Short mmCIF file of C-alpha atoms and ligand atoms in Angstrom, two decimals:
data_model
loop_
_atom_site.label_atom_id
_atom_site.label_comp_id
_atom_site.label_asym_id
_atom_site.label_seq_id
_atom_site.Cartn_x
_atom_site.Cartn_y
_atom_site.Cartn_z
CA MET A 15 51.03 212.03 212.49
CA SER A 16 49.81 214.77 214.85
CA THR A 17 52.12 216.37 217.35
CA GLN A 18 50.61 216.91 220.76
CA GLU A 19 51.08 220.35 222.31
CA ILE A 20 52.40 220.22 225.87
CA THR A 21 51.60 223.23 228.01
CA PRO A 22 54.63 223.83 230.21
CA ASP A 23 54.13 224.11 233.98
CA ALA A 24 54.78 227.60 235.33
CA TYR A 25 57.20 228.45 238.15
CA CYS A 26 58.73 231.72 239.31
CA VAL A 27 60.98 233.35 241.87
CA PHE A 28 59.59 236.03 244.17
CA GLY A 29 61.79 238.69 245.70
CA ASN A 30 62.21 242.43 246.13
CA PRO A 31 64.48 243.36 244.42
CA ILE A 32 64.48 240.47 241.94
CA ALA A 33 66.12 241.72 238.71
CA HIS A 34 69.51 240.27 239.78
CA SER A 35 68.21 236.72 240.33
CA LYS A 36 70.04 233.93 238.52
CA SER A 37 67.24 231.44 239.26
CA PRO A 38 65.46 231.76 235.86
CA ALA A 39 68.69 230.91 234.00
CA ILE A 40 69.45 228.03 236.37
CA HIS A 41 65.99 226.47 236.08
CA ALA A 42 65.88 226.97 232.30
CA ALA A 43 69.15 225.03 232.11
CA PHE A 44 67.79 222.27 234.38
CA ALA A 45 64.61 222.03 232.26
CA GLN A 46 66.60 221.74 229.05
CA GLN A 47 68.91 219.13 230.52
CA THR A 48 66.12 216.94 231.97
CA GLY A 49 63.48 217.50 229.25
CA GLU A 50 60.96 218.73 231.85
CA ALA A 51 58.38 221.10 230.29
CA ILE A 52 58.49 224.17 232.53
CA VAL A 53 58.60 227.94 232.20
CA TYR A 54 60.19 230.01 234.98
CA GLU A 55 60.10 233.77 235.46
CA ARG A 56 61.05 236.51 237.94
CA ARG A 57 58.22 238.16 239.90
CA LEU A 58 58.72 241.34 241.88
CA ALA A 59 56.32 241.27 244.84
CA PRO A 60 55.49 244.44 246.78
CA LEU A 61 57.19 244.52 250.19
CA ASP A 62 53.81 244.27 251.93
CA GLY A 63 52.16 242.05 249.33
CA PHE A 64 53.92 238.70 249.12
CA ALA A 65 50.95 236.48 250.10
CA LEU A 66 48.65 238.14 247.56
CA ALA A 67 51.27 237.84 244.81
CA ALA A 68 51.95 234.17 245.60
CA ARG A 69 48.25 233.25 245.78
CA GLY A 70 47.68 235.13 242.53
CA PHE A 71 50.42 233.16 240.81
CA ALA A 72 48.93 229.87 242.06
CA ALA A 73 45.46 230.97 240.85
CA GLU A 74 46.94 231.61 237.38
CA GLY A 75 48.04 227.97 237.34
CA GLY A 76 51.54 228.40 238.78
CA ARG A 77 52.86 225.09 240.15
CA GLY A 78 55.55 226.38 242.45
CA ALA A 79 57.89 229.21 243.35
CA ASN A 80 61.25 230.02 244.80
CA VAL A 81 61.31 232.73 247.42
CA THR A 82 64.20 235.02 248.18
CA VAL A 83 64.94 238.12 250.28
CA PRO A 84 62.89 239.50 252.01
CA PHE A 85 60.00 237.02 251.77
CA LYS A 86 61.25 233.73 253.27
CA LEU A 87 59.37 234.27 256.54
CA ASP A 88 56.20 235.39 254.69
CA ALA A 89 56.42 232.22 252.60
CA CYS A 90 56.71 230.16 255.77
CA ALA A 91 53.54 231.80 257.11
CA LEU A 92 51.71 231.25 253.80
CA ALA A 93 52.44 227.52 253.56
CA THR A 94 49.67 225.17 254.71
CA GLU A 95 52.21 222.36 255.18
CA LEU A 96 55.91 222.55 256.05
CA THR A 97 58.64 219.98 255.52
CA PRO A 98 60.66 219.19 258.69
CA ARG A 99 63.67 221.11 257.33
CA ALA A 100 61.52 224.17 256.59
CA ARG A 101 60.00 224.00 260.08
CA ALA A 102 63.49 223.77 261.60
CA ALA A 103 64.69 226.71 259.50
CA GLY A 104 61.58 228.77 260.26
CA ALA A 105 61.86 229.99 256.68
CA VAL A 106 60.76 228.81 253.24
CA ASN A 107 62.63 229.23 249.95
CA THR A 108 60.55 226.76 247.91
CA LEU A 109 56.77 226.59 247.55
CA ARG A 110 54.83 223.88 245.74
CA PHE A 111 51.17 224.46 244.89
CA ASP A 112 49.21 221.18 245.01
CA GLY A 113 45.52 222.11 244.69
CA ASP A 114 44.55 223.67 248.02
CA VAL A 115 47.82 222.61 249.64
CA ILE A 116 50.74 225.04 249.68
CA LEU A 117 53.83 223.03 250.61
CA GLY A 118 56.67 225.06 252.11
CA ASP A 119 60.20 223.65 251.93
CA ASN A 120 63.70 224.99 252.55
CA THR A 121 66.44 223.70 250.26
CA ASP A 122 69.21 226.13 251.30
CA GLY A 123 70.77 223.79 253.87
CA ALA A 124 70.64 220.75 251.60
CA GLY A 125 72.21 222.91 248.89
CA LEU A 126 75.06 223.95 251.16
CA VAL A 127 75.74 220.40 252.29
CA ALA A 128 75.63 219.08 248.69
CA ASP A 129 78.12 221.75 247.63
CA ILE A 130 80.51 220.94 250.47
CA VAL A 131 80.26 217.15 250.30
CA ARG A 132 79.75 216.48 246.57
CA ASN A 133 81.28 219.49 244.80
CA ALA A 134 84.14 220.33 247.17
CA GLY A 135 84.61 216.67 248.16
CA VAL A 136 84.81 217.52 251.88
CA ALA A 137 83.02 215.25 254.37
CA VAL A 138 81.29 216.92 257.33
CA ALA A 139 81.11 213.71 259.41
CA GLY A 140 83.43 213.83 262.42
CA LYS A 141 84.59 217.38 261.63
CA ARG A 142 84.75 220.62 263.65
CA VAL A 143 82.40 223.16 262.03
CA LEU A 144 82.41 226.89 262.79
CA LEU A 145 79.23 228.60 261.62
CA LEU A 146 79.46 232.39 261.55
CA GLY A 147 76.10 234.17 261.83
CA ALA A 148 72.76 233.26 263.35
CA GLY A 149 70.32 234.87 260.90
CA GLY A 150 67.99 233.19 258.41
CA ALA A 151 70.71 231.56 256.32
CA ALA A 152 72.51 230.15 259.37
CA ARG A 153 69.30 228.82 260.91
CA GLY A 154 68.47 227.05 257.64
CA VAL A 155 71.73 225.09 257.54
CA VAL A 156 71.99 223.91 261.16
CA LEU A 157 69.74 220.83 260.81
CA PRO A 158 71.23 219.57 257.48
CA LEU A 159 74.74 220.05 258.98
CA LEU A 160 73.82 218.17 262.19
CA GLN A 161 72.42 215.32 260.07
CA GLU A 162 75.93 214.87 258.61
CA GLN A 163 77.13 213.97 262.15
CA PRO A 164 79.95 216.47 262.70
CA ALA A 165 82.04 216.29 265.89
CA GLU A 166 81.12 219.89 266.73
CA ILE A 167 79.23 222.91 265.47
CA PHE A 168 80.17 226.22 267.07
CA ILE A 169 77.74 228.99 266.13
CA ALA A 170 79.43 232.37 266.51
CA ASN A 171 77.47 235.58 266.13
CA ARG A 172 77.79 239.33 266.77
CA THR A 173 74.67 239.12 268.93
CA VAL A 174 75.59 236.11 271.08
CA ALA A 175 72.05 235.66 272.45
CA THR A 176 70.75 234.89 268.94
CA ALA A 177 73.35 232.15 268.50
CA ALA A 178 72.53 230.78 271.96
CA ARG A 179 68.85 230.61 271.00
CA LEU A 180 69.75 228.52 267.93
CA VAL A 181 71.71 226.09 270.11
CA GLU A 182 68.69 225.75 272.40
CA GLN A 183 66.33 225.27 269.45
CA PHE A 184 68.40 222.49 267.86
CA GLN A 185 69.47 220.68 271.05
CA ASP A 186 67.12 217.73 270.39
CA ALA A 187 68.57 217.21 266.89
CA VAL A 188 72.20 216.94 268.06
CA PRO A 189 73.50 213.44 267.23
CA ALA A 190 75.48 211.38 269.78
CA GLY A 191 79.13 212.40 269.88
CA CYS A 192 78.45 215.92 268.56
CA ALA A 193 78.67 219.16 270.54
CA LEU A 194 76.58 222.20 269.59
CA ARG A 195 77.87 225.43 271.16
CA ALA A 196 77.44 229.18 270.79
CA GLY A 197 79.48 232.29 271.47
CA GLY A 198 80.98 235.47 270.09
CA PHE A 199 83.29 235.68 267.07
CA GLU A 200 86.47 235.81 269.21
CA GLN A 201 85.51 232.76 271.25
CA PRO A 202 86.14 229.68 269.04
CA ASP A 203 89.46 228.04 269.92
CA GLY A 204 91.70 225.76 267.89
CA VAL A 205 91.55 224.84 264.22
CA PHE A 206 88.21 224.14 262.51
CA ASP A 207 87.83 221.85 259.47
CA LEU A 208 84.98 223.88 258.06
CA VAL A 209 84.31 227.61 258.58
CA ILE A 210 81.07 228.83 257.01
CA ASN A 211 80.36 232.56 256.76
CA ALA A 212 76.57 232.88 256.97
CA THR A 213 76.68 236.52 258.09
CA SER A 214 75.70 239.28 255.71
CA ALA A 215 78.94 241.13 256.61
CA SER A 216 80.49 240.43 253.19
CA LEU A 217 77.72 242.44 251.52
CA ALA A 218 79.20 245.56 253.18
CA GLY A 219 82.81 244.42 252.73
CA ASP A 220 83.10 243.68 256.48
CA LEU A 221 84.90 240.80 258.13
CA PRO A 222 83.54 238.93 261.17
CA PRO A 223 86.44 239.20 263.68
CA VAL A 224 87.27 235.49 263.99
CA PRO A 225 90.71 234.47 265.31
CA PRO A 226 93.08 233.65 262.39
CA ALA A 227 94.02 230.46 264.25
CA VAL A 228 90.67 228.85 263.33
CA PHE A 229 92.11 228.37 259.81
CA ALA A 230 94.73 225.82 258.74
CA ALA A 231 95.82 224.19 255.48
CA ASN A 232 93.04 221.59 255.56
CA THR A 233 90.29 224.06 256.53
CA LEU A 234 87.55 224.71 253.99
CA ALA A 235 86.33 228.32 254.42
CA LEU A 236 83.05 228.93 252.61
CA ASP A 237 81.34 232.30 252.23
CA MET A 238 77.63 232.01 251.35
CA MET A 239 78.00 235.19 249.33
CA TYR A 240 79.35 235.02 245.78
CA GLY A 241 80.60 237.42 243.15
CA ALA A 242 83.27 237.99 240.52
CA ALA A 243 85.94 238.64 243.17
CA PRO A 244 86.64 236.78 246.44
CA THR A 245 84.97 238.31 249.52
CA VAL A 246 87.02 239.87 252.34
CA PHE A 247 86.29 236.75 254.37
CA MET A 248 87.67 234.51 251.60
CA ASP A 249 90.79 236.68 251.30
CA PHE A 250 91.33 236.58 255.07
CA ALA A 251 90.88 232.80 255.23
CA ALA A 252 93.23 232.27 252.26
CA GLU A 253 95.89 234.53 253.83
CA ASN A 254 95.70 232.25 256.85
CA GLY A 255 96.21 229.11 254.82
CA ALA A 256 92.64 227.85 254.26
CA GLN A 257 91.03 226.51 251.07
CA VAL A 258 88.26 228.91 250.05
CA ARG A 259 84.91 228.64 248.31
CA ASP A 260 82.05 231.08 247.70
CA GLY A 261 78.26 230.56 247.73
CA LEU A 262 77.69 230.00 244.01
CA GLY A 263 77.73 226.21 244.39
CA MET A 264 75.22 226.47 247.23
CA LEU A 265 72.98 228.62 245.01
CA VAL A 266 73.01 226.06 242.20
CA GLU A 267 72.54 223.11 244.56
CA GLN A 268 69.58 224.67 246.42
CA ALA A 269 67.99 225.24 243.01
CA ALA A 270 68.62 221.61 242.00
CA GLU A 271 66.97 220.47 245.23
CA ALA A 272 63.96 222.75 244.57
CA PHE A 273 63.72 221.35 241.03
CA TYR A 274 63.63 217.86 242.58
CA VAL A 275 60.86 218.92 245.01
CA TRP A 276 58.76 220.13 242.05
CA ARG A 277 59.56 217.60 239.34
CA GLY A 278 60.91 214.49 241.11
CA VAL A 279 63.98 214.67 238.84
CA ARG A 280 67.46 215.58 240.06
CA PRO A 281 69.42 217.64 237.52
CA ALA A 282 73.21 217.44 237.18
CA THR A 283 74.91 220.63 238.36
CA GLN A 284 78.64 220.49 237.50
CA ASP A 285 78.54 221.93 233.97
CA LEU A 286 76.08 224.66 234.89
CA LEU A 287 78.17 225.66 237.90
CA ALA A 288 81.24 226.02 235.67
CA LEU A 289 79.21 228.03 233.14
CA LEU A 290 77.85 230.42 235.79
CA ARG A 291 81.30 230.77 237.33
CA GLY A 292 82.68 231.83 233.96
CA ALA A 293 79.92 234.42 233.54
CA LEU A 294 80.34 236.13 236.94
P1 NDP B 18 70.10 237.88 258.02
O1 NDP B 18 69.86 239.34 257.90
O2 NDP B 18 68.98 236.99 258.45
O3 NDP B 18 71.28 237.62 259.09
C1 NDP B 18 72.45 238.37 259.03
C2 NDP B 18 73.52 237.78 259.96
O4 NDP B 18 74.74 238.45 259.71
C3 NDP B 18 73.22 237.93 261.45
O5 NDP B 18 73.77 236.84 262.13
C4 NDP B 18 73.97 239.24 261.76
O6 NDP B 18 74.35 239.34 263.13
C5 NDP B 18 75.20 239.08 260.92
N1 NDP B 18 75.84 240.35 260.54
C6 NDP B 18 75.32 241.35 259.79
N2 NDP B 18 76.23 242.32 259.59
C7 NDP B 18 77.37 241.93 260.25
C8 NDP B 18 78.64 242.51 260.41
N3 NDP B 18 78.96 243.68 259.86
N4 NDP B 18 79.57 241.82 261.11
C9 NDP B 18 79.27 240.62 261.64
N5 NDP B 18 78.06 240.03 261.54
C10 NDP B 18 77.12 240.67 260.83
O7 NDP B 18 70.73 237.43 256.60
P2 NDP B 18 70.66 235.98 255.95
O8 NDP B 18 70.98 235.00 257.01
O9 NDP B 18 69.41 235.82 255.18
O10 NDP B 18 71.84 236.03 254.84
C11 NDP B 18 73.22 235.96 255.19
C12 NDP B 18 74.08 235.83 253.95
O11 NDP B 18 73.89 234.57 253.31
C13 NDP B 18 73.82 236.88 252.88
O12 NDP B 18 75.06 237.35 252.40
C14 NDP B 18 73.09 236.12 251.79
O13 NDP B 18 73.31 236.69 250.51
C15 NDP B 18 73.73 234.75 251.91
N6 NDP B 18 72.89 233.64 251.38
C16 NDP B 18 73.39 232.91 250.31
C17 NDP B 18 72.66 231.86 249.77
C18 NDP B 18 73.21 231.08 248.61
O14 NDP B 18 72.48 230.30 248.00
N7 NDP B 18 74.47 231.22 248.26
C19 NDP B 18 71.33 231.48 250.33
C20 NDP B 18 70.93 232.29 251.46
C21 NDP B 18 71.70 233.33 251.94
P3 NDP B 18 73.35 239.91 264.27
O15 NDP B 18 72.49 238.78 264.69
O16 NDP B 18 74.28 240.36 265.34
O17 NDP B 18 72.60 241.06 263.64
#
């Protein structure tokens, strides 16, 4: 009996820097779990050379790529087709190469929602949501959050005009019974069910100056950043009674969604999330 050699399909993650990326380990685990024949590597692209690097990878036979800082806007420009959620985000974290077509998708928002709803077991429907930040990560999660039909999303940002622009941009996607508002960090009033830190303040150990009264015992406070220790935002939210969560679940879930975009197979995430948590 002859065994047939299967050539695995090639994928990679582009970034600069990229050495820290957990994506190769995550996708290797997904491939093993699902039996999909893929190889996945890190690729450092020059700061001014993303498009060339991505086209080169596709020309080598690459089937798709993840894209991280600082290339999500370049990836959006490179794509010949965008999914509605990538168009809404104005940024692409997942590319799929289909012949001449370069499909651009954004799985960050779906990853966040999956982590909140499935992993944390917290429904977004009918809830008050406070979104801190109005940069790329925030913009990517607004549409998937609105699709969960919350009662309110308040986007608070240091530069209020940027948050106001997001509210304008997403006005047509606001479901009936939901309010989408913008303001400064000090502005949100009352308790919120969900407070999501999508600022990059945690990277510098800073805390967005939100009123402590936004937190209560049934508030889920989620920082998109993750690490071995809780962020200053998570500590602050916990001191004020909230349940806290970091961005590791979002990272794993956005990867699972990208894997689905490429392979049409949805990997399980619970065991891997626990494994990665233990290794932080
Ligand atoms: P951007 O640079 O696009 O946006 C940064 C945002 O943070 C802006 O709203 C900015 O406000 C605000 N900000 C920056 N510094 C401060 C500060 N000191 N105090 C208050 N606000 C501040 O970054 P991204 O949106 O791409 O990323 C944000 C975070 O999300 C990062 O920590 C990133 O690692 C994380 N992330 C996590 C993912 C995951 O899978 N877990 C996926 C994607 C992102 P202003 O407009 O006023 O400048």
